[in-house]
PDB file of C-alpha atoms and ligand atoms in Angstrom:
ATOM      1  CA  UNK X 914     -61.323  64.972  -8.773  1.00 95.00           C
ATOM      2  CA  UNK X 915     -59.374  61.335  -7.856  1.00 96.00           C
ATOM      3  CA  UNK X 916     -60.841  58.266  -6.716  1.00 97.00           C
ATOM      4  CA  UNK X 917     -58.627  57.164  -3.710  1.00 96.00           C
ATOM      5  CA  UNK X 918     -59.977  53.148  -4.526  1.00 97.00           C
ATOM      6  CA  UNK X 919     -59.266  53.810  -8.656  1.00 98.00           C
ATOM      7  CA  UNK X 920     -56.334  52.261 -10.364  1.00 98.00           C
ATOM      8  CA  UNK X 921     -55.688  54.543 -12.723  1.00 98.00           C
ATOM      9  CA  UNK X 922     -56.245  57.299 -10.518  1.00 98.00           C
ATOM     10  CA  UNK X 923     -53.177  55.566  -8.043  1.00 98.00           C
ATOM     11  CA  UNK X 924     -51.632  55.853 -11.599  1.00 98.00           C
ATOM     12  CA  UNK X 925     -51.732  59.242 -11.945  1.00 98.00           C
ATOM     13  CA  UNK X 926     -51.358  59.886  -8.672  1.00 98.00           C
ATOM     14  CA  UNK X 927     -47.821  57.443  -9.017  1.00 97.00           C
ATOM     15  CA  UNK X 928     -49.046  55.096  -6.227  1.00 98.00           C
ATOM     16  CA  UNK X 929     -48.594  52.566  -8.932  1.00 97.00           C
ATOM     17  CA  UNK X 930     -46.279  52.229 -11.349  1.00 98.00           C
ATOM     18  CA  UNK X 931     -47.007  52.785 -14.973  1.00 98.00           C
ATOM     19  CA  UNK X 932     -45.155  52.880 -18.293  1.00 98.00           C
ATOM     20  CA  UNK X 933     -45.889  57.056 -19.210  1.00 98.00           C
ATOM     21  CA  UNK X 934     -45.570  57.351 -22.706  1.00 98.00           C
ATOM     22  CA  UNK X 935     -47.319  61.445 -21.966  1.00 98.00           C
ATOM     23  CA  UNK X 936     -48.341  63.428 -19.444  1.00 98.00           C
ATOM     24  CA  UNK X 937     -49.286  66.788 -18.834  1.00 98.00           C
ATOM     25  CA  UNK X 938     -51.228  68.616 -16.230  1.00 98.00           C
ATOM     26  CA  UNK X 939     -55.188  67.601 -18.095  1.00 98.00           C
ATOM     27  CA  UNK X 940     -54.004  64.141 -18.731  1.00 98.00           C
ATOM     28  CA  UNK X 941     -51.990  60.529 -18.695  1.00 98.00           C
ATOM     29  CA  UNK X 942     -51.303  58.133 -21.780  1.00 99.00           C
ATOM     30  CA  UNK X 943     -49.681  54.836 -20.995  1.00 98.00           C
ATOM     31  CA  UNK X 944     -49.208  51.496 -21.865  1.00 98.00           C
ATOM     32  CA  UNK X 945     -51.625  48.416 -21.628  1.00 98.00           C
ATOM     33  CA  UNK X 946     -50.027  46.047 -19.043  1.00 98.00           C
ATOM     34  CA  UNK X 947     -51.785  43.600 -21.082  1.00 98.00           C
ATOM     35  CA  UNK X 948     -51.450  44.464 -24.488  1.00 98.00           C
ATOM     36  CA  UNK X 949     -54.384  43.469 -27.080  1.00 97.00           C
ATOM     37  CA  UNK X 950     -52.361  44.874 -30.043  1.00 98.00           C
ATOM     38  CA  UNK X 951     -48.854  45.765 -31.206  1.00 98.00           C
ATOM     39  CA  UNK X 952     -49.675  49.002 -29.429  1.00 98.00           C
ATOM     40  CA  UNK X 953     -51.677  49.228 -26.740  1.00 98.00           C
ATOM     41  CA  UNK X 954     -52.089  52.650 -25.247  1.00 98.00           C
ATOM     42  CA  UNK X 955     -54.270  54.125 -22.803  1.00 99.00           C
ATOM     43  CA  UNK X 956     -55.304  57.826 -22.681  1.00 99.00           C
ATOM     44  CA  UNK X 957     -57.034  58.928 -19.349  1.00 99.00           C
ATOM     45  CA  UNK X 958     -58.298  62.480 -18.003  1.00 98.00           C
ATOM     46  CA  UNK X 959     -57.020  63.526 -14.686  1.00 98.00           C
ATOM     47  CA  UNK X 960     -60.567  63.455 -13.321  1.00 98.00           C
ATOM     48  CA  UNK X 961     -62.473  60.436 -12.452  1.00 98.00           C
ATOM     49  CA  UNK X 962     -65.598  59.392 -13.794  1.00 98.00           C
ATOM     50  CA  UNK X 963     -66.563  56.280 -15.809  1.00 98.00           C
ATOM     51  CA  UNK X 964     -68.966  56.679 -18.590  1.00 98.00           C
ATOM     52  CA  UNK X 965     -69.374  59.427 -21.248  1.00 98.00           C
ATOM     53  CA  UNK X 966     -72.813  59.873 -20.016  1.00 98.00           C
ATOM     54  CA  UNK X 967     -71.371  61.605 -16.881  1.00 98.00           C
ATOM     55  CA  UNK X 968     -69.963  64.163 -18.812  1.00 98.00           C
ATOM     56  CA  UNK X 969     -70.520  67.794 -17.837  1.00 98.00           C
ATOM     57  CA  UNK X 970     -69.383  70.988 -19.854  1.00 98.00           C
ATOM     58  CA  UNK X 971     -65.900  70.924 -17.913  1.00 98.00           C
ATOM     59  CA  UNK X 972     -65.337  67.011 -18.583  1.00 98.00           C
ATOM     60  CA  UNK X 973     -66.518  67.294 -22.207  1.00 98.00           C
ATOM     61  CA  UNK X 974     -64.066  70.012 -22.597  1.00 98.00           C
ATOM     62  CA  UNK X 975     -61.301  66.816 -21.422  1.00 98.00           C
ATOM     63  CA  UNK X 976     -62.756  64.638 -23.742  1.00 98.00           C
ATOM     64  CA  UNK X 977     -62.097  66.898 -26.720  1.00 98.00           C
ATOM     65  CA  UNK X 978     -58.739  68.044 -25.496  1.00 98.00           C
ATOM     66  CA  UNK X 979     -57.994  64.303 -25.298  1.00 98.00           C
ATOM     67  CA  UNK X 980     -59.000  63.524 -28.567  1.00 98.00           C
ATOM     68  CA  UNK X 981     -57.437  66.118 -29.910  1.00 98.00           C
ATOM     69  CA  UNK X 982     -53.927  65.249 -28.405  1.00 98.00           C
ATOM     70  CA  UNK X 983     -54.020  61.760 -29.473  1.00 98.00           C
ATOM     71  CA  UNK X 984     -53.277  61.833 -32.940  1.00 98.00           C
ATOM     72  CA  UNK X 985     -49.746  63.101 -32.068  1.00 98.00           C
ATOM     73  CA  UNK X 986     -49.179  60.781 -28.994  1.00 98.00           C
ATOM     74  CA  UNK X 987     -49.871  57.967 -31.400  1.00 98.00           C
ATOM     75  CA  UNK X 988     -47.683  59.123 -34.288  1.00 98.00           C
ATOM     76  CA  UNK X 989     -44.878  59.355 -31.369  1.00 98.00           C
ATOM     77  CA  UNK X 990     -45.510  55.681 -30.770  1.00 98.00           C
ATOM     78  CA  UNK X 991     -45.434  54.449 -34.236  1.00 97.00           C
ATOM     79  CA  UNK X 992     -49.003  54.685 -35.080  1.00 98.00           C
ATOM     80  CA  UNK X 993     -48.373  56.560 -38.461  1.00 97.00           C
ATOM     81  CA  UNK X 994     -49.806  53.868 -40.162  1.00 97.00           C
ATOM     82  CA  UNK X 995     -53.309  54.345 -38.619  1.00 98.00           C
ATOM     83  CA  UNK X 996     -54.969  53.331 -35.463  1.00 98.00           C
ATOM     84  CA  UNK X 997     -58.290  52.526 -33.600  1.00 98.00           C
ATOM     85  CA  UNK X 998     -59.709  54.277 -30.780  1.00 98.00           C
ATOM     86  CA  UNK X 999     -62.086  52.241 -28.247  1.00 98.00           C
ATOM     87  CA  UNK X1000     -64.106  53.273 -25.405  1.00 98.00           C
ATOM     88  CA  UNK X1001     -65.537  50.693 -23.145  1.00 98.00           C
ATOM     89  CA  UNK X1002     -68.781  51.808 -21.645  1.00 98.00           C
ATOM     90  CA  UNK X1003     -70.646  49.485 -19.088  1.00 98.00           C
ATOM     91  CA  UNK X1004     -71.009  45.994 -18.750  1.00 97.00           C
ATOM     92  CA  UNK X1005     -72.136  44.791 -21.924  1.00 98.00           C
ATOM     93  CA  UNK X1006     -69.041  46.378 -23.591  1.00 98.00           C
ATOM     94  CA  UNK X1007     -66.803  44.696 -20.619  1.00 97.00           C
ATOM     95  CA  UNK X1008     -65.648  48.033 -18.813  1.00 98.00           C
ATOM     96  CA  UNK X1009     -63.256  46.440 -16.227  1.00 98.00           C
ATOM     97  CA  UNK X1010     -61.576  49.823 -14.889  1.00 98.00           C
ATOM     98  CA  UNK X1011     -64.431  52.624 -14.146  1.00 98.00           C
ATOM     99  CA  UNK X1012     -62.281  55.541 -15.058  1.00 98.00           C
ATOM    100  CA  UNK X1013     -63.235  56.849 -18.054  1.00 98.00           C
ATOM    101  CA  UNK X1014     -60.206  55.746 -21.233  1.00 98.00           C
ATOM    102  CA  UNK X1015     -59.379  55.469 -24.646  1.00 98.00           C
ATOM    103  CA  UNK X1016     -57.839  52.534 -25.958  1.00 98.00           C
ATOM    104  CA  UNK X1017     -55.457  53.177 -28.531  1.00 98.00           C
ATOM    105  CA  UNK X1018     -54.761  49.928 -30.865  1.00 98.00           C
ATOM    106  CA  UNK X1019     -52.254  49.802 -33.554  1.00 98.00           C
ATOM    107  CA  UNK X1020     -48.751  48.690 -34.517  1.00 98.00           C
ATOM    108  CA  UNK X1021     -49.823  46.465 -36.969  1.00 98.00           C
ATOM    109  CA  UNK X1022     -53.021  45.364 -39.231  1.00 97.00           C
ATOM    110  CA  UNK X1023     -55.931  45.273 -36.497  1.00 97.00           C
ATOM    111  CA  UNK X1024     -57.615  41.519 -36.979  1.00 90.00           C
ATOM    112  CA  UNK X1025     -61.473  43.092 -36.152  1.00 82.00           C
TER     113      UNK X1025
HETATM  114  P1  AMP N2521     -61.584  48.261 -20.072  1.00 54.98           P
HETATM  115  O1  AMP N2521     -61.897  46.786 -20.236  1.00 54.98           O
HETATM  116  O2  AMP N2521     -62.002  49.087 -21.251  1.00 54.98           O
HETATM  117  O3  AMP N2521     -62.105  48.792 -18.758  1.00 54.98           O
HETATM  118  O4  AMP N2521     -60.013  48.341 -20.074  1.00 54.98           O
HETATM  119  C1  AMP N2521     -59.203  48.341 -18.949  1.00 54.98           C
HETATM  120  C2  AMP N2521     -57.794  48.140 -19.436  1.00 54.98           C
HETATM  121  O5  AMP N2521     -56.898  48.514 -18.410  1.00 54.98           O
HETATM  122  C3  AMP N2521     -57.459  46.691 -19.810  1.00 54.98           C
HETATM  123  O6  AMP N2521     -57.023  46.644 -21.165  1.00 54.98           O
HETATM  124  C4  AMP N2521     -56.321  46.323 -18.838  1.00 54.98           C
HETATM  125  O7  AMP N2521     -55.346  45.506 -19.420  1.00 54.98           O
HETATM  126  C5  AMP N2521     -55.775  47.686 -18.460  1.00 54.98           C
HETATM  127  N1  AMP N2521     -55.141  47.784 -17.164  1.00 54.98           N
HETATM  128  C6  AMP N2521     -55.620  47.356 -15.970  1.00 54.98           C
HETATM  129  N2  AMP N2521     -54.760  47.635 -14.982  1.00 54.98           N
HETATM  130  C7  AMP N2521     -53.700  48.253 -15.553  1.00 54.98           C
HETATM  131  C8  AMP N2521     -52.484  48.796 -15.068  1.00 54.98           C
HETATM  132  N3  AMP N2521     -52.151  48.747 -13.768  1.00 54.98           N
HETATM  133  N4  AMP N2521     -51.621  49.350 -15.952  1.00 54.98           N
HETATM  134  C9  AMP N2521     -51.931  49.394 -17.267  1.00 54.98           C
HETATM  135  N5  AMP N2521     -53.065  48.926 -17.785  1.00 54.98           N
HETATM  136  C10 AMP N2521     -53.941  48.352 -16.950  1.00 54.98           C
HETATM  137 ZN1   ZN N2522     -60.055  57.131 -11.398  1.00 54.98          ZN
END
């Protein structure tokens, strides 16, 4: 299910533009509009929810299938070197978009 007041869901949904580098029918990776690294990806789930703790049997199936696309997505984007994945969950961690994403940080030696 979309959020009709979510960015990223207006994303997928193509109310708003985005810079796609995949997509199929489970889910979206595209770039940071305000890159933190090199690199800066983003890799959502075509279902809205914001913390891992929300997770049922259906959306930890599109966690794993998420995971387990990334490693190619990033290799496509010049992540062969290596990469970091980050997920934001709350406040204290500074969640600012409350769909549920991985960061993925590379293109060059990570300072942290
Ligand atoms: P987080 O702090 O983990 O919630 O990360 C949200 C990320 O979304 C930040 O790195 C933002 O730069 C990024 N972001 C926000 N709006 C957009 C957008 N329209 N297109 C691409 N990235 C976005
Ligand atoms: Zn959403």
């Amino acid at each position: 299910m979309l959020n009709n007041d979510c960015i990223f869901c207006k994303i997928i949904k193509g109310e708003i533009p985005s810079s796609k580098v995949y997509e199929d029918d489970k889910m979206l990776v595209f770039k940071d509009i305000e890159p933190k690294a090199k690199v800066h990806l983003l890799a959502i789930g075509k279902d809205h929810f914001k913390l891992i703790s929300e997770a049922d049997e259906g959306r930890a199936e599109l966690l794993k299938y998420i995971l387990l696309k990334i490693p190619k997505i990033a290799e496509a984007n010049g992540l062969a070197n290596g990469y970091r994945l980050v997920i934001n969950q709350g406040e204290d961690a500074g969640q600012t978009v409350f769909h549920l994403h991985v960061h993925i940080l590379g293109g060059e030696k990570l300072p942290w």
